Coordinates of C-alpha atoms and ligand atoms in Angstrom, one line a residue:
X24 CA 0.0 0.0 0.0
X25 CA 1.3 3.4 -0.9
X26 CA -0.3 6.7 0.2
X27 CA 0.6 9.0 -2.7
X28 CA 0.5 12.6 -3.8
X29 CA 1.4 13.5 -7.4
X30 CA 4.7 13.4 -9.1
X31 CA 6.9 12.0 -6.3
X32 CA 4.4 9.3 -5.5
X33 CA 3.7 8.4 -9.2
X34 CA 7.4 8.1 -10.0
X35 CA 8.1 5.8 -7.0
X36 CA 5.1 3.7 -8.1
X37 CA 6.6 3.1 -11.5
X38 CA 9.8 1.8 -9.9
X39 CA 7.8 -0.3 -7.4
X40 CA 5.7 -1.8 -10.1
X41 CA 8.8 -2.8 -12.0
X42 CA 10.3 -4.6 -8.9
X43 CA 7.2 -6.5 -7.7
X44 CA 6.0 -7.6 -11.1
X45 CA 2.4 -8.1 -12.4
X46 CA 1.3 -10.6 -9.8
X47 CA 1.6 -8.3 -6.9
X48 CA -1.3 -6.0 -6.0
X49 CA -0.3 -2.4 -5.4
X50 CA -3.0 -0.3 -3.7
X51 CA -2.5 3.4 -3.9
X52 CA -4.3 5.8 -1.5
X53 CA -4.5 9.0 -3.5
X54 CA -4.4 12.5 -2.1
X55 CA -7.6 14.4 -3.0
X56 CA -6.8 17.5 -0.9
X57 CA -5.6 19.3 -4.0
X58 CA -8.9 18.8 -5.8
X59 CA -10.6 21.8 -7.1
X60 CA -13.5 23.0 -9.2
X61 CA -12.3 24.9 -12.3
X62 CA -14.7 26.3 -14.8
X63 CA -17.4 23.9 -13.6
X64 CA -15.1 20.9 -13.9
X65 CA -13.9 18.7 -11.0
X66 CA -10.1 18.4 -11.2
X67 CA -8.2 15.8 -9.2
X68 CA -4.5 16.6 -9.9
X69 CA -2.9 13.9 -7.8
X70 CA -5.2 11.1 -8.8
X71 CA -4.6 12.1 -12.5
X72 CA -0.9 12.3 -12.1
X73 CA -0.8 8.7 -10.7
X74 CA -3.2 7.5 -13.4
X75 CA -1.5 9.2 -16.3
X76 CA 2.1 8.3 -15.1
X77 CA 1.4 4.6 -14.7
X78 CA -0.9 4.6 -17.8
X79 CA 1.9 6.1 -20.0
X80 CA -0.1 9.3 -20.7
X81 CA 1.8 11.8 -18.6
X82 CA 3.9 14.6 -19.9
X83 CA 7.3 13.5 -18.8
X84 CA 8.7 17.0 -19.1
X85 CA 6.1 18.7 -16.9
X86 CA 5.4 15.8 -14.6
X87 CA 1.6 16.6 -14.7
X88 CA -1.0 16.6 -17.3
X89 CA -1.0 14.9 -20.7
X90 CA 1.8 14.3 -23.3
X91 CA 1.2 16.2 -26.6
X92 CA -1.0 18.7 -24.8
X93 CA -2.5 21.9 -26.2
X94 CA -4.1 24.7 -24.2
X95 CA -6.7 26.1 -26.6
X96 CA -9.6 25.9 -24.2
X97 CA -7.6 27.6 -21.5
X98 CA -6.7 30.4 -23.8
X99 CA -10.2 30.8 -25.0
X100 CA -11.5 31.0 -21.4
X101 CA -8.9 33.6 -20.7
X102 CA -10.0 35.6 -23.7
X103 CA -13.4 35.8 -22.0
X104 CA -11.7 37.2 -19.0
X105 CA -13.0 34.3 -16.8
X106 CA -11.0 33.4 -13.7
X107 CA -9.0 31.4 -12.8
X108 CA -6.6 32.0 -15.7
X109 CA -3.7 30.6 -13.7
X110 CA -4.8 27.0 -13.7
X111 CA -3.1 24.8 -16.4
X112 CA -6.1 23.2 -17.9
X113 CA -5.1 21.2 -21.0
X114 CA -7.4 20.3 -23.9
X115 CA -6.8 16.5 -23.7
X116 CA -6.9 16.6 -19.9
X117 CA -10.2 18.4 -20.1
X118 CA -11.8 15.2 -21.4
X119 CA -10.9 13.5 -18.2
X120 CA -12.4 16.3 -16.1
X121 CA -15.6 16.4 -18.2
X122 CA -16.2 12.7 -17.7
X123 CA -15.4 12.9 -14.0
X124 CA -17.8 15.8 -13.5
X125 CA -20.6 14.2 -15.4
X126 CA -20.3 11.0 -13.4
X127 CA -20.1 12.9 -10.1
X128 CA -23.2 14.9 -11.1
X129 CA -25.0 11.6 -11.9
X130 CA -24.3 10.6 -8.3
X131 CA -21.4 8.3 -8.5
X132 CA -18.8 8.6 -5.7
X133 CA -15.3 9.7 -6.5
X134 CA -14.0 6.2 -5.9
X135 CA -16.3 4.7 -8.6
X136 CA -15.5 7.6 -11.0
X137 CA -11.7 7.0 -10.5
X138 CA -12.1 3.3 -11.2
X139 CA -14.1 4.1 -14.4
X140 CA -11.3 6.5 -15.6
X141 CA -8.7 3.9 -14.8
X142 CA -10.5 1.4 -17.1
X143 CA -9.0 3.4 -19.9
X144 CA -5.5 4.0 -18.5
X145 CA -4.9 0.7 -16.9
X146 CA -2.4 2.0 -14.4
X147 CA -1.8 -1.5 -13.0
X148 CA -2.5 -0.4 -9.5
X149 CA -5.7 -0.1 -7.5
X150 CA -6.1 3.7 -7.2
X151 CA -8.3 4.6 -4.2
X152 CA -9.1 8.2 -3.4
X153 CA -8.3 8.8 0.3
X154 CA -12.0 9.8 0.8
X155 CA -15.2 10.1 -1.2
X156 CA -16.0 13.3 0.7
X157 CA -14.8 16.6 -0.5
X158 CA -11.7 17.7 1.6
X159 CA -9.7 20.6 0.2
X160 CA -6.4 22.0 1.5
X161 CA -6.5 25.7 2.1
X162 CA -3.5 27.9 3.0
X163 CA -3.8 30.8 5.5
X164 CA -1.8 33.7 4.2
X165 CA -1.7 37.5 4.6
X166 CA -4.4 38.8 2.3
X167 CA -2.6 39.7 -0.9
X168 CA -5.3 42.1 -1.8
X169 CA -5.0 44.3 1.3
X170 CA -2.2 46.5 2.4
X171 CA -2.2 46.8 6.2
X172 CA -2.2 50.2 7.9
X173 CA 1.2 51.1 9.4
X174 CA 1.6 49.3 12.7
X175 CA -1.3 47.0 12.0
X176 CA -1.1 43.3 11.5
X177 CA -2.0 42.1 8.0
X178 CA -5.5 40.6 7.5
X179 CA -5.3 36.9 7.0
X180 CA -7.3 34.9 4.4
X181 CA -7.4 31.2 3.5
X182 CA -7.0 30.5 -0.2
X183 CA -7.2 27.2 -2.0
X184 CA -4.0 25.2 -2.1
X185 CA -3.9 25.4 -5.9
X186 CA -4.1 29.2 -5.9
X187 CA -1.2 29.4 -3.4
X188 CA 0.9 26.8 -5.2
X189 CA 0.3 27.8 -8.9
X190 CA -0.8 31.4 -8.9
X191 CA 1.5 32.6 -6.1
X192 CA 4.1 29.8 -6.6
X193 CA 4.1 29.3 -2.8
X194 CA 5.8 32.7 -2.4
X195 CA 3.2 34.1 -0.1
X196 CA 4.4 32.9 3.4
X197 CA 1.9 30.3 4.7
X198 CA 0.8 30.7 8.3
X199 CA -0.9 27.3 8.4
X200 CA -2.9 24.8 6.4
X201 CA -6.6 24.2 6.8
X202 CA -8.3 21.0 5.6
X203 CA -11.8 22.1 4.7
X204 CA -14.3 19.3 5.0
X205 CA -12.2 17.1 7.2
X206 CA -14.8 16.9 10.0
X207 CA -17.2 15.1 7.7
X208 CA -14.7 13.0 5.8
X209 CA -14.4 9.2 6.1
X210 CA -11.7 7.0 4.5
X211 CA -12.8 6.0 1.0
X212 CA -14.1 2.4 0.3
X213 CA -11.3 -0.1 0.7
X214 CA -8.8 2.3 2.2
X215 CA -8.7 0.9 5.8
X216 CA -8.9 -2.7 4.5
X217 CA -5.9 -2.0 2.3
X218 CA -3.9 -0.7 5.2
X219 CA -4.9 -3.6 7.5
X220 CA -4.3 -6.4 5.1
X221 CA -1.3 -5.3 2.9
X222 CA 2.2 -6.9 3.3
X223 CA 4.1 -3.6 3.1
X224 CA 3.4 0.1 3.4
X225 CA 5.7 2.5 1.5
X226 CA 5.5 6.2 2.2
X227 CA 6.7 7.6 -1.1
X228 CA 8.8 10.7 -1.5
X229 CA 5.7 12.8 -1.8
X230 CA 5.1 16.1 -0.1
X231 CA 5.0 15.3 3.6
X232 CA 2.6 18.2 4.4
X233 CA 0.1 18.6 1.6
X234 CA 0.2 15.1 0.1
X235 CA 1.0 12.4 2.7
X236 CA 0.1 14.9 5.5
X237 CA -3.3 15.4 4.1
X238 CA -4.0 11.7 3.7
X239 CA -3.0 11.1 7.3
X240 CA -5.5 13.8 8.4
X241 CA -8.5 11.7 7.3
X242 CA -9.9 10.3 10.5
X243 CA -8.8 6.7 10.9
X244 CA -6.0 6.6 8.3
X245 CA -3.1 7.6 10.5
X246 CA -4.4 5.3 13.3
X247 CA -4.7 2.4 10.9
X248 CA -1.1 2.9 9.7
X249 CA 0.2 3.2 13.3
X250 CA -1.4 -0.2 14.1
X251 CA -0.9 -1.9 10.7
X252 CA 0.6 -5.4 10.9
X253 CA 2.8 -4.6 7.8
X254 CA 6.1 -2.8 8.2
X255 CA 6.2 0.8 7.1
X256 CA 9.2 2.3 5.2
X257 CA 9.4 5.9 4.0
X258 CA 11.5 7.5 1.3
X259 CA 12.8 11.0 1.8
X260 CA 11.6 13.7 -0.7
X261 CA 14.4 15.9 0.5
X262 CA 17.9 15.5 -0.9
X263 CA 20.8 17.6 0.6
X264 CA 18.4 19.9 2.4
X265 CA 16.2 20.8 -0.6
X266 CA 13.1 19.3 -2.3
X267 CA 13.9 17.7 -5.6
X268 CA 11.1 19.4 -7.4
X269 CA 8.5 21.8 -6.3
X270 CA 8.3 23.9 -3.2
X271 CA 7.9 21.5 -0.3
X272 CA 10.2 23.7 1.8
X273 CA 7.5 26.4 1.8
X274 CA 5.0 23.9 3.2
X275 CA 7.4 22.5 5.8
X276 CA 8.3 26.0 7.0
X277 CA 4.6 26.7 7.7
X278 CA 4.5 23.8 10.2
X279 CA 8.0 24.5 11.6
X280 CA 9.6 21.3 10.2
X281 CA 13.2 21.7 9.0
X282 CA 13.7 20.9 5.3
X283 CA 16.0 18.0 6.0
X284 CA 15.8 14.2 5.9
X285 CA 16.0 14.1 9.7
X286 CA 13.4 16.9 10.1
X287 CA 10.8 14.9 8.1
X288 CA 11.7 11.6 9.8
X289 CA 11.1 13.2 13.2
X290 CA 7.9 14.8 11.9
X291 CA 6.5 11.4 10.7
X292 CA 7.8 9.9 13.9
X293 CA 8.7 6.3 14.9
X294 CA 5.9 3.8 15.0
X295 CA 4.9 2.4 18.4
X296 CA 7.5 4.5 20.2
X297 CA 7.2 4.4 24.0
X298 CA 7.8 8.1 24.1
X299 CA 6.1 9.8 21.1
X300 CA 8.5 12.0 19.2
X301 CA 7.4 14.7 16.9
X302 CA 4.3 13.4 15.2
X303 CA 1.0 14.1 16.9
X304 CA -1.3 11.1 17.2
X305 CA 1.4 8.4 16.8
X306 CA 4.4 8.0 14.5
X307 CA 4.1 6.1 11.3
X308 CA 7.7 4.9 10.4
X309 CA 9.6 1.7 11.1
X310 CA 12.3 2.7 8.6
X311 CA 13.4 5.8 6.6
X312 CA 15.5 5.8 3.4
X313 CA 17.6 8.9 2.8
X314 CA 19.9 10.0 0.0
X315 CA 23.6 9.3 0.1
X316 CA 24.3 13.0 0.2
X317 CA 22.5 13.0 3.6
X318 CA 24.3 9.9 4.9
X319 CA 25.7 11.8 7.9
X320 CA 22.1 11.9 9.3
X321 CA 21.8 8.1 9.6
X322 CA 22.8 7.9 13.3
X323 CA 20.5 10.8 14.3
X324 CA 17.5 9.1 12.6
X325 CA 18.4 5.7 14.1
X326 CA 18.5 7.5 17.5
X327 CA 14.8 8.4 17.0
X328 CA 14.1 4.6 16.9
X329 CA 13.8 4.5 13.1
X330 CA 15.9 2.1 11.0
X331 CA 17.8 4.1 8.4
X332 CA 20.0 3.7 5.4
X333 CA 21.3 6.0 2.7
X334 CA 21.2 5.2 -1.0
X335 CA 20.8 7.4 -4.2
X336 CA 17.2 8.8 -4.2
X337 CA 17.1 10.7 -7.4
X338 CA 14.4 9.0 -9.6
X339 CA 16.0 10.1 -12.9
X340 CA 15.2 6.8 -14.7
X341 CA 13.2 3.6 -14.2
X342 CA 16.3 1.5 -13.3
X343 CA 17.4 4.0 -10.6
X344 CA 13.8 4.2 -9.3
X345 CA 13.5 0.5 -9.1
X346 CA 16.8 0.3 -7.2
X347 CA 15.5 2.8 -4.7
X348 CA 12.2 0.8 -4.3
X349 CA 14.3 -2.4 -3.8
X350 CA 16.4 -0.6 -1.1
X351 CA 13.3 0.5 0.7
X352 CA 12.0 -3.1 0.8
X353 CA 15.4 -4.4 2.0
X354 CA 15.4 -1.9 4.8
X355 CA 12.4 -3.7 6.4
X356 CA 13.5 -7.1 5.3
X357 CA 10.6 -7.4 2.7
X358 CA 11.1 -9.8 -0.2
X359 CA 8.8 -9.2 -3.2
Ligands
LIG29 P1 2.9 16.7 -6.2 O1 1.5 16.3 -5.6 O2 2.9 16.6 -7.7 O3 3.5 17.9 -5.6 O4 3.8 15.4 -5.8 P2 4.1 14.7 -4.5 O5 3.6 15.2 -3.3 O6 3.9 13.2 -4.8 O7 5.7 14.8 -4.6 C1 6.4 16.0 -4.5 C2 7.7 15.7 -3.8 O8 8.4 14.8 -4.6 C3 8.6 16.9 -3.8 O9 8.6 17.3 -2.4 C4 9.9 16.4 -4.3 O10 11.0 16.7 -3.4 C5 9.8 14.9 -4.4 N1 10.5 14.4 -5.5 C6 10.3 14.7 -6.8 N2 11.2 14.0 -7.6 C7 12.0 13.3 -6.7 C8 13.1 12.4 -6.8 O11 13.6 12.1 -7.9 N3 13.6 11.8 -5.7 C9 13.1 12.1 -4.4 N4 13.7 11.5 -3.4 N5 12.1 13.0 -4.3 C10 11.5 13.5 -5.4
LIG30 CA1 -0.4 17.4 -5.2

């Protein structure tokens, strides 16, 4: 079982699929906290990144959206002056969102809609949304549309994660994250069963705050991972003190977690620790794989009660990604 965000999760899954072969069942719990309504369409960026990456439809260059994409519809919408103009809605991609939106309006839950979309892409994994309820990550920032009076604190406003990430490129300092809809959210169908019955849980190098962190917020999911019979191994998204792609450091700063392999290990926390360290509500890691450039941190991480090793973590091609997945399995003594 792999709780995944977008690009970091999808790339790990490619390597994992190559290692375990066709007979193994890989269940992915997909982050839906990034989901957004755009021009009347329901867009699920992380589910689509996993589906397109494993279904060979992803733009390798961008890491999101479709290969051979055009943006005519987006340009036409902008010509009407309709907001949001900052969202990268591709023409091919729009077909996916049209179908998803129609099925949701017809009353199907997101889990069933995702399964229907996967019928075309055949990603080779079971892709389960973390929840069928709508949960959306918002970011509390100083209101960019208001200039505070001298001596006054800036007014704060919560904006959708996508607006913060894409429109403002995470450059507006985040005070905190708010998960709108969390109180009414339950894990999606099959999610808890997958955690309870799988042989191995891999936390991919996804964003620890707004991808894995969001999934863990759904009531019951963190608890199930803490108690799962299977071993849990995580892979660091941080190499040499920086995210490989994207702006995860801006997210980590908002929750006071250092952008280091050790900082994230401490934030996730050791499973079943007698004295809980870092993570609220129970740690989730038995083991943590870090990059060779961070190898000096191995003793610090082991001192937290987490098994640790350092190997190359750059997923620059399938062979390297497969080696990384194999190293993660080795760390918890798992043989595929
Ligand atoms: P998003 O939803 O598309 O932002 O994707 P994820 O949350 O799944 O993953 C984003 C994270 O992937 C970033 O924080 C990156 O640091 C990490 N990442 C991307 N490429 C690599 C890589 O090659 N190796 C490692 N270790 N992490 C990576
Ligand atoms: Ca995402």
